Amino acid sequence: MPGIAALRGLSERSAHLSERLRPKEIRAPSLDWLNFLVADVRGALGPYVIVYLTSQQGWSPSSVGIVMTIGGWAGLAAQTPIGAWLDTSRHKQGLLLSGLAVLSAGAVVIAVLPHFWPVLLANGMMQVVSGVFEPAIAAITAGLFARDALTRRMGRNAAWARAGNGTVAVTSGVLAWVFASQVVFFQVPVISVLAAIAVLSIPYEKIDLRRARGLGSGGEEKPAEDERPTAWFSLFRSRQLVVFGVCSFLYELADAPLLSLVGQQMGMEHRAAGTVITSAFIVAAQLGMMASSIVVGRRADMWGHRRLLAAGFAMLPVQAVLTVLTPDPYWLTAVQLFGGFGTGLFAALTPIWLADITRGTGRYNLSQGVVATLRALGVTTSALLSEIGLEQLGYSATYIGCGALGSAALALLWFGLPERQGQQRYSAATAK
């Protein structure tokens, strides 16, 4: 694609200008800000699109539902192909820059042309390119850092991303309150420019493209002459990947309603303060996720990835039970902080676990796409099932049902996923 080639050339020129800097002086700050700013760009959209279209533009719920559903399914369908593309592409920074450009254009279109067809197209494109960022950043990170440093760096990535999510929730709320909901969308191009600077400050030639797609053992060794990626369909014969994918689906199926339904319940019971309470829930969850991401980066290799994954999964049914105890907003905010910690363990460990599962296959990014598809499918399915459960059984029974699904996911993870030998080796090395 000509656009991608041009972006790659710009990235390479930036790499030459930055070559005199030591890698450690440029990698960490660039990745920190990249994760922070990309989370800002993505977080500045999402629910604000719905609020803007319904409250400011007078769209009917059915029209909003059609736009969001089509966009959601477009993004879902794109996850796995994007992962496969990232494995074969040498221009991962160019793909990030292209994604930022599309998000910026889409946000501006929604703000200035809030009509059905422009919004449908813009939202669909934004949902598709949103699937580029997490796997591309994970791939670049894997290409920059050998296995013995990867866990700490991935945990740091996740912590900065959570900080970005929390920051944009605050800034978007302030902008919408002081000015108008429309202004929220105009911050996207500004943040995208800053994110693009962070992308270009990472030297292209410092990225080991073999490690970035999961070839080799994850160390600094030279490639074997006959090193080739495995056939893509061989991934689906990997028991660990299949089990982890099913666990991910069940986790999202159980976890998603524990924020959305609680926010909905608070909106019904505290109409005047429903938005403020929901914002507090979101910020609390992000704080919990940021804290657990730091724990993953600093302690996962020492304590074991499987144990921390199991701890994160175990917190989900506990969160469901705690949610049922009382509808007090302060209590529920604390529960969201607790649940966010568990979700953060799962989210931060996912790219690390997949890197270990797929090491040597050359299909790391494809595996990320497959798992992201299953997670998105879990979120989409949960929206329907939770509303049916709410209508038939009420809030408390629906929360308990979420806890039961979380318990099933925990059991499958614990009995179906052994600790990886590579993880055991790095755990022992860290302990020494």
XYZ file of C-alpha atoms in Angstrom:
432
model
C 0.000 0.000 0.000
C 1.539 3.381 -0.997
C 0.395 5.094 2.204
C 1.986 2.448 4.397
C 5.221 2.618 2.399
C 5.361 6.394 2.852
C 4.791 6.055 6.560
C 7.539 3.457 6.801
C 9.951 5.827 5.052
C 9.119 8.557 7.543
C 9.702 6.104 10.389
C 13.092 5.058 8.993
C 14.232 8.685 8.641
C 13.254 9.262 12.244
C 15.263 6.182 13.231
C 18.425 7.610 11.580
C 18.033 10.890 13.463
C 17.637 8.987 16.732
C 20.420 6.440 16.174
C 22.960 8.343 18.266
C 20.783 7.858 21.348
C 21.279 4.718 23.386
C 18.322 2.289 22.961
C 17.424 2.302 26.656
C 17.268 6.095 26.613
C 14.627 6.094 23.932
C 12.707 2.834 24.228
C 11.151 3.128 27.658
C 9.883 6.744 27.516
C 8.629 6.276 23.954
C 6.706 3.115 24.830
C 5.392 4.695 28.025
C 3.957 7.680 26.206
C 2.771 5.569 23.288
C 0.692 3.357 25.578
C -0.604 6.358 27.521
C -1.577 8.374 24.439
C -3.076 5.506 22.435
C -5.297 4.718 25.420
C -6.289 8.399 25.419
C -7.206 8.300 21.728
C -9.297 5.141 22.033
C -10.865 6.152 25.349
C -11.963 9.525 24.000
C -14.533 7.734 21.859
C -16.596 4.696 22.887
C -19.503 5.677 25.143
C -19.154 9.356 24.242
C -20.344 8.591 20.718
C -23.621 7.253 22.099
C -24.075 10.160 24.518
C -23.316 12.737 21.818
C -25.664 11.254 19.231
C -28.588 10.730 21.612
C -28.382 13.783 23.871
C -26.919 16.392 21.504
C -28.093 15.309 18.064
C -31.454 13.753 18.931
C -30.809 10.351 17.376
C -33.310 7.611 18.132
C -32.111 4.617 20.178
C -32.718 2.325 17.203
C -30.498 4.404 14.890
C -27.723 4.515 17.473
C -28.107 0.783 18.022
C -27.760 0.042 14.308
C -24.614 2.169 13.979
C -22.956 0.724 17.077
C -23.899 -2.869 16.251
C -22.574 -2.696 12.688
C -19.393 -1.007 13.899
C -18.947 -3.563 16.658
C -19.308 -6.510 14.317
C -16.949 -4.894 11.781
C -14.326 -4.520 14.493
C -14.927 -8.072 15.666
C -14.476 -9.471 12.155
C -11.245 -7.521 11.657
C -9.403 -8.680 14.792
C -7.980 -11.972 13.509
C -7.037 -10.703 9.998
C -5.264 -7.742 11.609
C -3.243 -10.139 13.756
C -2.259 -12.189 10.711
C -1.309 -9.008 8.836
C 0.883 -7.830 11.708
C 2.803 -11.123 11.604
C 3.732 -10.627 7.959
C 4.150 -6.841 7.930
C 7.533 -5.207 8.437
C 5.871 -1.825 8.935
C 4.207 -2.115 12.327
C 4.927 1.525 13.122
C 3.340 2.513 9.829
C 0.216 0.543 10.717
C 0.029 2.372 14.041
C 0.326 5.729 12.289
C -2.351 4.759 9.772
C -4.662 3.707 12.588
C -4.152 7.022 14.384
C -4.952 8.908 11.179
C -8.175 6.947 10.631
C -9.288 7.449 14.244
C -8.653 11.186 13.977
C -10.560 11.507 10.717
C -13.449 9.425 12.035
C -13.747 11.486 15.210
C -13.880 14.734 13.235
C -16.497 13.309 10.844
C -18.762 12.323 13.749
C -18.390 15.791 15.273
C -19.070 17.844 12.120
C -21.311 15.484 10.096
C -23.577 13.805 12.667
C -25.788 12.184 10.033
C -26.548 8.488 9.702
C -24.387 7.416 6.764
C -21.251 9.471 7.580
C -21.390 8.328 11.211
C -21.997 4.704 10.183
C -18.933 4.738 7.917
C -16.726 6.649 10.359
C -17.639 4.501 13.346
C -17.145 1.309 11.340
C -13.665 2.385 10.243
C -12.730 3.412 13.777
C -13.877 0.083 15.188
C -11.805 -1.780 12.594
C -8.559 0.129 13.156
C -8.976 0.020 16.941
C -7.924 -3.616 16.677
C -4.473 -2.569 15.421
C -3.144 -0.814 18.497
C -2.825 -3.397 21.273
C -1.315 -6.205 19.146
C 0.966 -3.799 17.268
C 2.334 -2.287 20.479
C 2.764 -5.765 21.965
C 4.616 -6.893 18.829
C 6.922 -3.869 18.867
C 7.601 -4.480 22.559
C 8.432 -8.136 21.892
C 10.776 -6.997 19.124
C 12.583 -4.547 21.388
C 12.948 -6.681 24.519
C 14.304 -10.198 24.987
C 12.226 -12.699 26.974
C 13.944 -12.079 30.312
C 12.854 -8.411 30.201
C 9.524 -8.860 28.425
C 7.223 -9.451 31.401
C 8.341 -6.321 33.210
C 7.973 -4.246 30.051
C 4.522 -5.631 29.207
C 3.345 -4.891 32.731
C 4.651 -1.353 32.385
C 2.833 -1.003 29.054
C -0.432 -2.009 30.687
C 0.066 0.364 33.634
C 0.619 3.344 31.345
C -2.387 2.367 29.235
C -4.604 2.285 32.333
C -3.270 5.672 33.377
C -4.217 6.953 29.928
C -7.722 5.518 30.194
C -8.271 7.190 33.549
C -6.863 10.506 32.349
C -9.019 10.690 29.242
C -12.132 9.835 31.261
C -11.440 12.911 33.386
C -10.450 15.245 30.528
C -13.400 14.194 28.372
C -15.802 14.790 31.230
C -14.328 18.231 31.917
C -14.382 19.226 28.227
C -17.978 18.065 27.813
C -19.036 19.911 30.975
C -17.193 23.192 30.250
C -17.812 23.316 26.505
C -19.973 20.642 24.835
C -19.939 16.916 24.078
C -18.793 17.717 20.540
C -15.464 19.063 21.819
C -14.507 15.611 23.118
C -14.007 14.403 19.546
C -11.653 17.241 18.618
C -9.142 16.166 21.250
C -8.577 12.949 19.284
C -6.488 14.512 16.450
C -4.423 16.452 18.991
C -3.641 13.362 21.043
C -3.005 11.378 17.842
C -0.262 13.801 16.786
C 1.455 13.322 20.150
C 1.057 9.539 19.840
C 2.555 9.666 16.332
C 5.621 11.456 17.722
C 6.001 8.652 20.267
C 5.739 6.051 17.473
C 8.383 7.771 15.354
C 10.784 8.108 18.294
C 11.153 4.308 18.417
C 14.029 3.411 16.038
C 12.741 1.073 13.352
C 16.025 -0.826 13.078
C 16.064 -1.594 16.807
C 12.945 -3.764 16.451
C 13.792 -7.453 15.999
C 11.117 -8.453 13.494
C 11.635 -12.146 14.279
C 10.838 -11.727 17.946
C 8.038 -9.318 17.069
C 6.159 -12.159 15.369
C 7.199 -14.935 17.749
C 10.081 -16.609 15.921
C 13.086 -17.928 17.821
C 13.297 -18.579 21.547
C 12.858 -14.968 22.589
C 16.523 -14.315 23.283
C 19.219 -12.409 21.415
C 20.479 -15.367 19.363
C 20.929 -15.200 15.601
C 18.175 -16.710 13.449
C 18.512 -20.237 12.120
C 18.866 -20.502 8.367
C 15.767 -22.694 8.016
C 13.635 -20.678 10.450
C 10.109 -20.382 9.074
C 6.733 -19.592 10.608
C 4.426 -22.540 11.121
C 1.225 -22.930 9.124
C -1.478 -20.637 10.495
C -3.961 -23.449 11.100
C -1.473 -25.233 13.371
C -2.339 -22.689 16.071
C -5.776 -24.222 16.395
C -4.182 -27.563 17.258
C -2.529 -25.934 20.268
C -4.471 -27.101 23.319
C -3.134 -24.240 25.418
C -4.259 -21.604 22.933
C -7.719 -23.150 22.561
C -8.207 -23.423 26.333
C -6.912 -19.906 26.917
C -9.221 -18.569 24.206
C -12.268 -20.249 25.754
C -11.266 -18.955 29.202
C -10.970 -15.452 27.754
C -14.430 -15.699 26.195
C -15.996 -16.878 29.465
C -14.203 -14.205 31.453
C -15.497 -11.370 29.272
C -18.956 -12.940 29.190
C -19.030 -12.780 32.995
C -17.081 -9.578 33.592
C -18.619 -7.060 31.186
C -22.060 -6.851 32.898
C -20.510 -6.273 36.329
C -19.742 -2.695 35.297
C -22.414 -1.928 32.716
C -25.328 -3.350 34.715
C -24.174 -1.766 37.969
C -23.946 1.580 36.197
C -27.402 1.026 34.744
C -28.766 0.169 38.198
C -27.253 3.298 39.740
C -28.686 5.389 36.909
C -32.156 4.099 37.735
C -31.836 4.547 41.501
C -29.894 7.843 41.489
C -31.064 9.645 38.357
C -29.545 12.997 39.271
C -26.107 11.561 40.013
C -26.092 8.487 37.766
C -23.453 9.830 35.366
C -21.165 10.933 38.197
C -21.461 7.548 39.926
C -20.749 5.675 36.696
C -17.680 7.859 36.089
C -16.482 7.029 39.604
C -16.917 3.323 38.827
C -14.830 3.658 35.660
C -12.032 5.592 37.367
C -11.960 3.107 40.277
C -11.743 0.153 37.886
C -8.901 1.804 35.962
C -6.991 2.483 39.185
C -7.315 -1.178 40.139
C -6.126 -2.267 36.702
C -3.164 0.101 36.837
C -2.106 -1.279 40.223
C -2.306 -4.910 39.098
C -0.409 -4.110 35.886
C 2.476 -2.865 38.023
C 2.327 -6.075 40.063
C 2.481 -8.153 36.870
C 5.508 -6.269 35.591
C 7.433 -6.586 38.838
C 6.388 -9.972 40.213
C 4.814 -12.195 37.533
C 8.038 -14.003 36.593
C 8.789 -14.609 40.258
C 5.308 -15.719 41.389
C 4.267 -17.558 38.201
C 1.986 -16.433 35.395
C -0.597 -19.164 35.921
C -0.984 -18.335 39.608
C -1.547 -14.658 38.899
C -3.961 -15.467 36.074
C -5.899 -17.738 38.421
C -5.932 -15.004 41.075
C -7.396 -12.563 38.563
C -10.057 -15.050 37.499
C -10.867 -15.919 41.134
C -11.583 -12.273 41.929
C -14.434 -12.213 39.395
C -16.940 -14.441 41.282
C -15.974 -12.674 44.519
C -16.742 -9.344 42.851
C -20.153 -10.660 41.778
C -21.032 -11.679 45.349
C -19.813 -8.357 46.774
C -21.940 -6.491 44.229
C -25.098 -8.200 45.506
C -24.561 -7.284 49.164
C -25.676 -3.646 49.039
C -26.584 -1.008 46.419
C -24.620 1.694 48.249
C -22.643 3.708 45.632
C -19.564 4.055 47.860
C -19.454 0.311 48.494
C -19.916 -0.450 44.806
C -17.117 1.962 43.895
C -14.801 -0.004 46.186
C -16.028 -3.237 44.584
C -15.151 -1.851 41.133
C -11.651 -1.065 42.414
C -11.363 -4.679 43.589
C -12.706 -6.049 40.308
C -10.437 -3.782 38.296
C -7.423 -5.299 40.023
C -8.465 -8.779 38.873
C -9.254 -7.629 35.341
C -5.883 -5.898 35.186
C -4.077 -9.131 36.032
C -5.840 -10.891 33.159
C -5.324 -8.044 30.678
C -1.633 -7.514 31.473
C -0.769 -11.225 31.424
C -2.576 -12.024 28.164
C 0.135 -10.795 25.720
C 2.854 -12.362 27.890
C 1.109 -15.739 28.080
C 0.476 -15.729 24.326
C 4.123 -14.863 23.668
C 5.161 -17.983 25.586
C 2.535 -20.212 23.952
C 3.460 -19.173 20.412
C 7.231 -18.743 20.772
C 8.960 -20.258 17.760
C 5.790 -20.379 15.621
C 5.992 -16.931 14.041
C 2.256 -16.513 14.706
C 2.275 -14.370 17.852
C 0.134 -11.585 16.421
C -2.322 -14.002 14.841
C -2.835 -15.571 18.260
C -3.467 -12.110 19.701
C -6.077 -11.511 17.014
C -7.831 -14.817 17.696
C -8.000 -14.194 21.451
C -9.100 -10.579 20.918
C -11.905 -11.853 18.676
C -13.079 -14.287 21.342
C -12.923 -11.595 24.019
C -14.909 -9.169 21.877
C -17.429 -11.912 21.149
C -17.775 -12.462 24.894
C -18.445 -8.767 25.498
C -20.973 -8.608 22.651
C -22.790 -11.737 23.794
C -22.843 -10.598 27.417
C -24.744 -7.436 26.493
C -27.632 -9.524 25.169
C -27.586 -12.250 27.828
C -27.307 -9.810 30.732
C -30.310 -7.801 29.572
C -32.343 -10.997 29.179
C -31.271 -12.117 32.646
C -32.106 -8.706 34.080
C -35.582 -8.733 32.568
C -36.353 -12.281 33.716
C -34.513 -12.532 37.052
C -33.497 -9.068 38.261
C -30.152 -7.512 39.115
C -29.035 -9.752 41.995
C -29.670 -13.044 40.200
C -27.931 -11.736 37.077
C -24.861 -10.761 39.113
C -24.765 -14.229 40.687
C -25.034 -15.750 37.204
C -21.990 -13.711 36.177
C -20.161 -15.074 39.201
C -21.054 -18.638 38.199
C -19.644 -18.066 34.701
C -16.502 -16.619 36.260
C -16.136 -19.712 38.443
C -16.419 -21.928 35.357
C -13.687 -19.891 33.644
C -11.468 -20.237 36.732
C -11.941 -24.018 36.865
C -11.131 -24.398 33.164
C -8.026 -22.235 33.506
C -6.701 -24.031 36.583
C -7.248 -27.582 35.351
C -6.715 -26.945 31.642
C -3.611 -24.735 31.602
C -0.347 -25.947 33.156
C 2.440 -23.494 33.919
C 4.636 -23.127 30.856
C 8.142 -24.581 31.097
C 9.543 -21.292 29.844
C 7.675 -19.417 32.532
C 9.020 -21.771 35.192
C 12.549 -21.190 33.927
C 12.219 -17.404 34.028
C 10.563 -17.592 37.451
C 13.537 -19.545 38.808
C 16.007 -17.138 37.241
C 14.200 -14.146 38.711
C 14.079 -15.729 42.156
C 17.845 -16.134 42.119
